[in-house]
């Protein structure tokens, strides 16, 4: 965060300073991360009250407290009506002070990958601040903005939500120069009510665009017309991840390598470039299109796009391909899951030759139609020629049941990891072909435990059985 004063902070958050003014260089909502010169902001929620830890923050070295109720400390306090709103106001104030060129990204799936792509591309041009991890909600976004410093020329902000109004709030803090909705799919339906509710919530990201801002729209989405109807006074560019429609950013001559990584020709309104991806997944072709569209509005060139993508790093748990022995390929895509992201991962799994196995954990927050959406995934796996579907959890059983009902297919459900891995070992030991195993599920399903168990199993050392040839 920029170095400033308590009085400046108070002026930006409609606060009243009680105590002596001083210089500060950080704001924290967690007493475990307090350093000398930090301000502790006491958040308050339904099940916690950060004001109870004000004294702990002082003992940890905090220089001041931001509070909405009396606290017993001997350091200065800035009093406000609502500390959560104060956090947002302060994040927005720091953003105005630094004024970086800013991208805002939302979507049901792919937004983190697009964010990482944008950051890698813009790093070819200058200093970039990007959202860390899942700091993409109404608390995480202002905390990210508070990390801005004077050297930052660009900001790449990921905006998530689980209810209507959240993206409208965070976009108003971010005030991006260019914004996009990567896609809208069945996700967080308990908070949004329906798929249309998801699309409406995502469209809030365009409200924060200024008169000179640019919206990047996915024309392959069923909600493309709905979104563009909200952008009649804005500049709009389009991308077509499925190559179904004419758009400003498209891909041609797509080739998927043995490692699952795609190479293709990126076609844009500013020319063409040959792209080689170093992260697997055919769906990442679409992610490149939107990342290129976003960054090129801030001055990036096609060469920056090409070189940045070659330099980007893998995101842990997001479709990492691991080789086990000489025969087994393990696709770790355990960070999170909804219908769209699972189908995209299945698309990638289907590109590998040999035996393909899907291990599916529960997809959460899908509302009253949750079982229907799991059945959809089971049917999609069938349509893509997947050979085995093992499910783990409760809801995912609907996927394996649909799959198992198809002739010649093996769908099984498990309630513990040991049984799942044992069945996997037994079923696959007889296979004489290469084997690809995709592990996917929502964050709360903790499917990384399945990945670890497979790596520790005999499959981690599995070698193809070779028949002796008689001489």
Short mmCIF file of N, CA and C in Angstrom, two decimals, residues 302-391:
data_model
loop_
_atom_site.label_atom_id
_atom_site.label_comp_id
_atom_site.label_asym_id
_atom_site.label_seq_id
_atom_site.Cartn_x
_atom_site.Cartn_y
_atom_site.Cartn_z
N UNK A 302 0.36 -7.84 -30.32
CA UNK A 302 0.25 -9.27 -30.56
C UNK A 302 1.50 -10.01 -30.10
N UNK A 303 2.67 -9.35 -30.23
CA UNK A 303 3.91 -9.95 -29.77
C UNK A 303 3.91 -10.07 -28.25
N UNK A 304 3.38 -9.06 -27.56
CA UNK A 304 3.25 -9.14 -26.10
C UNK A 304 2.36 -10.32 -25.72
N UNK A 305 1.27 -10.51 -26.45
CA UNK A 305 0.35 -11.62 -26.18
C UNK A 305 1.08 -12.94 -26.35
N UNK A 306 1.75 -13.11 -27.47
CA UNK A 306 2.47 -14.37 -27.76
C UNK A 306 3.52 -14.65 -26.70
N UNK A 307 4.35 -13.67 -26.39
CA UNK A 307 5.47 -13.88 -25.46
C UNK A 307 4.99 -14.02 -24.02
N UNK A 308 3.96 -13.26 -23.66
CA UNK A 308 3.44 -13.36 -22.30
C UNK A 308 2.85 -14.72 -22.02
N UNK A 309 2.14 -15.28 -22.98
CA UNK A 309 1.53 -16.60 -22.80
C UNK A 309 2.59 -17.69 -22.67
N UNK A 310 3.70 -17.52 -23.36
CA UNK A 310 4.80 -18.49 -23.23
C UNK A 310 5.48 -18.41 -21.88
N UNK A 311 5.37 -17.25 -21.21
CA UNK A 311 6.04 -17.04 -19.93
C UNK A 311 5.15 -17.31 -18.73
N UNK A 312 3.84 -17.46 -18.93
CA UNK A 312 2.94 -17.59 -17.78
C UNK A 312 3.14 -18.90 -17.05
N UNK A 313 2.80 -18.89 -15.77
CA UNK A 313 3.00 -20.06 -14.91
C UNK A 313 1.68 -20.80 -14.72
N UNK A 314 1.81 -22.09 -14.40
CA UNK A 314 0.63 -22.89 -14.09
C UNK A 314 -0.01 -22.39 -12.79
N UNK A 315 -1.32 -22.49 -12.71
CA UNK A 315 -2.05 -22.18 -11.48
C UNK A 315 -2.34 -23.50 -10.78
N UNK A 316 -1.92 -23.64 -9.53
CA UNK A 316 -2.06 -24.90 -8.81
C UNK A 316 -3.51 -25.36 -8.78
N UNK A 317 -3.72 -26.65 -9.10
CA UNK A 317 -5.06 -27.22 -9.05
C UNK A 317 -5.92 -26.93 -10.25
N UNK A 318 -5.39 -26.18 -11.23
CA UNK A 318 -6.18 -25.82 -12.41
C UNK A 318 -5.60 -26.53 -13.63
N UNK A 319 -6.10 -27.71 -13.87
CA UNK A 319 -5.72 -28.54 -15.01
C UNK A 319 -4.21 -28.64 -15.20
N UNK A 320 -3.54 -29.13 -14.17
CA UNK A 320 -2.13 -29.47 -14.27
C UNK A 320 -2.02 -30.93 -14.71
N UNK A 321 -1.21 -31.18 -15.73
CA UNK A 321 -1.03 -32.54 -16.24
C UNK A 321 0.23 -33.13 -15.64
N UNK A 322 0.08 -34.27 -14.96
CA UNK A 322 1.20 -34.95 -14.32
C UNK A 322 1.37 -36.33 -14.94
N UNK A 323 2.60 -36.73 -15.16
CA UNK A 323 2.88 -38.04 -15.73
C UNK A 323 3.26 -39.01 -14.63
N UNK A 324 2.52 -40.11 -14.53
CA UNK A 324 2.80 -41.15 -13.54
C UNK A 324 3.32 -42.38 -14.26
N UNK A 325 4.56 -42.76 -13.99
CA UNK A 325 5.14 -43.89 -14.71
C UNK A 325 5.22 -43.59 -16.19
N UNK A 326 5.14 -44.63 -17.00
CA UNK A 326 5.24 -44.45 -18.45
C UNK A 326 3.89 -44.55 -19.13
N UNK A 327 2.83 -44.84 -18.36
CA UNK A 327 1.56 -45.12 -18.99
C UNK A 327 0.43 -44.22 -18.52
N UNK A 328 0.52 -43.66 -17.33
CA UNK A 328 -0.61 -42.96 -16.74
C UNK A 328 -0.39 -41.45 -16.74
N UNK A 329 -1.38 -40.73 -17.23
CA UNK A 329 -1.39 -39.27 -17.23
C UNK A 329 -2.48 -38.82 -16.25
N UNK A 330 -2.13 -37.97 -15.27
CA UNK A 330 -3.07 -37.51 -14.26
C UNK A 330 -3.36 -36.03 -14.45
N UNK A 331 -4.63 -35.69 -14.67
CA UNK A 331 -5.04 -34.30 -14.88
C UNK A 331 -5.65 -33.77 -13.58
N UNK A 332 -4.90 -32.93 -12.89
CA UNK A 332 -5.33 -32.36 -11.61
C UNK A 332 -6.03 -31.04 -11.89
N UNK A 333 -7.37 -31.04 -11.80
CA UNK A 333 -8.17 -29.84 -12.02
C UNK A 333 -9.12 -29.67 -10.84
N UNK A 334 -8.55 -29.66 -9.64
CA UNK A 334 -9.32 -29.80 -8.41
C UNK A 334 -9.66 -28.49 -7.73
N UNK A 335 -9.28 -27.34 -8.32
CA UNK A 335 -9.48 -26.08 -7.60
C UNK A 335 -10.95 -25.79 -7.36
N UNK A 336 -11.78 -26.00 -8.37
CA UNK A 336 -13.21 -25.75 -8.21
C UNK A 336 -13.95 -26.38 -9.38
N UNK A 337 -15.28 -26.34 -9.34
CA UNK A 337 -16.03 -26.97 -10.42
C UNK A 337 -17.44 -26.43 -10.52
N UNK A 338 -17.90 -26.24 -11.75
CA UNK A 338 -19.31 -26.06 -12.07
C UNK A 338 -19.53 -26.78 -13.40
N UNK A 339 -20.73 -26.75 -13.91
CA UNK A 339 -21.04 -27.54 -15.11
C UNK A 339 -20.13 -27.14 -16.27
N UNK A 340 -19.96 -25.85 -16.50
CA UNK A 340 -19.15 -25.39 -17.63
C UNK A 340 -17.70 -25.81 -17.51
N UNK A 341 -17.13 -25.66 -16.31
CA UNK A 341 -15.71 -25.99 -16.15
C UNK A 341 -15.47 -27.50 -16.21
N UNK A 342 -16.43 -28.28 -15.71
CA UNK A 342 -16.29 -29.74 -15.81
C UNK A 342 -16.37 -30.17 -17.27
N UNK A 343 -17.32 -29.63 -18.01
CA UNK A 343 -17.43 -29.98 -19.43
C UNK A 343 -16.18 -29.57 -20.20
N UNK A 344 -15.61 -28.41 -19.86
CA UNK A 344 -14.38 -27.98 -20.52
C UNK A 344 -13.23 -28.95 -20.22
N UNK A 345 -13.16 -29.40 -18.98
CA UNK A 345 -12.11 -30.36 -18.61
C UNK A 345 -12.32 -31.70 -19.31
N UNK A 346 -13.59 -32.11 -19.45
CA UNK A 346 -13.89 -33.34 -20.19
C UNK A 346 -13.46 -33.20 -21.65
N UNK A 347 -13.67 -32.04 -22.23
CA UNK A 347 -13.21 -31.79 -23.61
C UNK A 347 -11.72 -32.06 -23.73
N UNK A 348 -10.96 -31.58 -22.75
CA UNK A 348 -9.51 -31.79 -22.77
C UNK A 348 -9.18 -33.26 -22.59
N UNK A 349 -9.83 -33.92 -21.64
CA UNK A 349 -9.59 -35.35 -21.40
C UNK A 349 -9.84 -36.15 -22.67
N UNK A 350 -10.85 -35.79 -23.42
CA UNK A 350 -11.22 -36.55 -24.61
C UNK A 350 -10.21 -36.41 -25.75
N UNK A 351 -9.31 -35.42 -25.65
CA UNK A 351 -8.31 -35.25 -26.71
C UNK A 351 -7.16 -36.24 -26.59
N UNK A 352 -7.04 -36.91 -25.42
CA UNK A 352 -5.94 -37.85 -25.22
C UNK A 352 -6.34 -39.23 -25.73
N UNK A 353 -5.41 -39.89 -26.41
CA UNK A 353 -5.66 -41.24 -26.91
C UNK A 353 -5.57 -42.24 -25.77
N UNK A 354 -6.11 -43.43 -25.98
CA UNK A 354 -6.07 -44.47 -24.96
C UNK A 354 -7.33 -44.47 -24.11
N UNK A 355 -7.20 -44.89 -22.86
CA UNK A 355 -8.30 -45.00 -21.92
C UNK A 355 -8.45 -43.68 -21.16
N UNK A 356 -9.66 -43.14 -21.13
CA UNK A 356 -9.92 -41.88 -20.43
C UNK A 356 -10.86 -42.09 -19.25
N UNK A 357 -10.46 -41.58 -18.08
CA UNK A 357 -11.19 -41.79 -16.84
C UNK A 357 -11.52 -40.43 -16.21
N UNK A 358 -12.79 -40.23 -15.85
CA UNK A 358 -13.21 -39.04 -15.12
C UNK A 358 -13.53 -39.43 -13.68
N UNK A 359 -12.88 -38.76 -12.72
CA UNK A 359 -13.22 -38.92 -11.30
C UNK A 359 -13.85 -37.61 -10.87
N UNK A 360 -15.15 -37.65 -10.59
CA UNK A 360 -15.92 -36.44 -10.34
C UNK A 360 -16.38 -36.35 -8.89
N UNK A 361 -16.03 -35.23 -8.25
CA UNK A 361 -16.59 -34.91 -6.94
C UNK A 361 -17.83 -34.06 -7.11
N UNK A 362 -18.49 -33.75 -6.00
CA UNK A 362 -19.72 -32.96 -6.07
C UNK A 362 -19.45 -31.55 -6.58
N UNK A 363 -20.36 -31.05 -7.40
CA UNK A 363 -20.40 -29.64 -7.78
C UNK A 363 -21.40 -28.97 -6.84
N UNK A 364 -20.96 -28.00 -6.08
CA UNK A 364 -21.80 -27.43 -5.02
C UNK A 364 -22.52 -26.16 -5.49
N UNK A 365 -23.48 -25.72 -4.67
CA UNK A 365 -24.23 -24.48 -4.85
C UNK A 365 -25.00 -24.43 -6.18
N UNK A 366 -25.59 -25.58 -6.55
CA UNK A 366 -26.36 -25.64 -7.79
C UNK A 366 -27.87 -25.61 -7.55
N UNK A 367 -28.27 -25.42 -6.29
CA UNK A 367 -29.68 -25.26 -6.00
C UNK A 367 -30.48 -26.53 -6.13
N UNK A 368 -31.79 -26.38 -6.33
CA UNK A 368 -32.71 -27.52 -6.33
C UNK A 368 -32.54 -28.43 -7.54
N UNK A 369 -31.87 -27.96 -8.58
CA UNK A 369 -31.66 -28.78 -9.78
C UNK A 369 -30.27 -29.40 -9.79
N UNK A 370 -29.65 -29.51 -8.63
CA UNK A 370 -28.27 -29.99 -8.55
C UNK A 370 -28.10 -31.38 -9.17
N UNK A 371 -29.02 -32.29 -8.88
CA UNK A 371 -28.88 -33.65 -9.42
C UNK A 371 -29.03 -33.65 -10.94
N UNK A 372 -29.93 -32.82 -11.44
CA UNK A 372 -30.10 -32.70 -12.89
C UNK A 372 -28.81 -32.26 -13.54
N UNK A 373 -28.12 -31.27 -12.96
CA UNK A 373 -26.87 -30.78 -13.54
C UNK A 373 -25.77 -31.84 -13.47
N UNK A 374 -25.77 -32.66 -12.43
CA UNK A 374 -24.79 -33.76 -12.37
C UNK A 374 -25.10 -34.81 -13.42
N UNK A 375 -26.38 -35.07 -13.66
CA UNK A 375 -26.74 -35.99 -14.74
C UNK A 375 -26.30 -35.44 -16.09
N UNK A 376 -26.42 -34.13 -16.28
CA UNK A 376 -25.95 -33.49 -17.51
C UNK A 376 -24.47 -33.79 -17.75
N UNK A 377 -23.67 -33.69 -16.70
CA UNK A 377 -22.25 -33.96 -16.82
C UNK A 377 -22.01 -35.42 -17.19
N UNK A 378 -22.77 -36.33 -16.57
CA UNK A 378 -22.63 -37.75 -16.92
C UNK A 378 -22.93 -37.99 -18.38
N UNK A 379 -23.99 -37.37 -18.88
CA UNK A 379 -24.33 -37.51 -20.30
C UNK A 379 -23.28 -36.86 -21.20
N UNK A 380 -22.73 -35.74 -20.77
CA UNK A 380 -21.71 -35.10 -21.58
C UNK A 380 -20.46 -35.98 -21.67
N UNK A 381 -20.09 -36.61 -20.56
CA UNK A 381 -18.94 -37.53 -20.58
C UNK A 381 -19.19 -38.68 -21.55
N UNK A 382 -20.43 -39.17 -21.60
CA UNK A 382 -20.77 -40.22 -22.57
C UNK A 382 -20.61 -39.71 -23.99
N UNK A 383 -21.09 -38.50 -24.24
CA UNK A 383 -21.03 -37.96 -25.60
C UNK A 383 -19.60 -37.74 -26.08
N UNK A 384 -18.67 -37.57 -25.15
CA UNK A 384 -17.26 -37.32 -25.51
C UNK A 384 -16.43 -38.60 -25.51
N UNK A 385 -17.08 -39.75 -25.30
CA UNK A 385 -16.38 -41.02 -25.41
C UNK A 385 -15.52 -41.38 -24.21
N UNK A 386 -15.79 -40.82 -23.05
CA UNK A 386 -15.04 -41.17 -21.85
C UNK A 386 -15.33 -42.63 -21.49
N UNK A 387 -14.30 -43.35 -21.01
CA UNK A 387 -14.44 -44.79 -20.78
C UNK A 387 -14.93 -45.15 -19.39
N UNK A 388 -14.47 -44.43 -18.37
CA UNK A 388 -14.86 -44.71 -16.99
C UNK A 388 -15.28 -43.40 -16.31
N UNK A 389 -16.29 -43.47 -15.44
CA UNK A 389 -16.65 -42.33 -14.60
C UNK A 389 -16.83 -42.81 -13.17
N UNK A 390 -15.92 -42.40 -12.31
CA UNK A 390 -16.01 -42.69 -10.89
C UNK A 390 -16.47 -41.43 -10.17
N UNK A 391 -17.47 -41.55 -9.33
CA UNK A 391 -17.95 -40.39 -8.58
C UNK A 391 -17.64 -40.53 -7.10
#
